[in-house]
């Protein structure tokens, strides 16, 4: 999980936005539209990041189409402190 999070957050261009999504989903579930509005990002951009996070088992979804809600996976919930540690180590990233 540690390597995966480093790669998804620190080693890729969209890492900052993925980290912002993870932090929001840690608080409560959201759908794509709610995330896009809250993060002030394009809907398609958020869709892309959600697909990447879901493919890598960082998040899970429930429901269909527009009403689909996203949650942190059990594995991500268990390793959330690791995520925060990585965020603390990344200097100059305002998430």
Phi, psi and omega in degrees: 000322182300311180297318181299314179295319177302315181294312183293329186258312188263334189258002182235156185299325182268012185302322181297315180292323176296320178296320178297320179295315179301315180298319180294317181289341175292330181281317181190165177287151177221158167261174185301315182297317179298318178295315181301316180293314183294324182268355182056049178239157175297142180306315181294325177297315179296318177304315180300310182296322177296320177298316179298314181294322180289319178300326182266012174061031175273327178231163174228161180234160177217136181104187183229151173045233187299324183274004182299129180254146181246142181225157170290143177290162177302318180298320179291319177301317180294333183250019183299325178298325176296317177301313180296323177298316178298317180297322178295328183280338180279111182277140175078011178257116179261104182243000000 
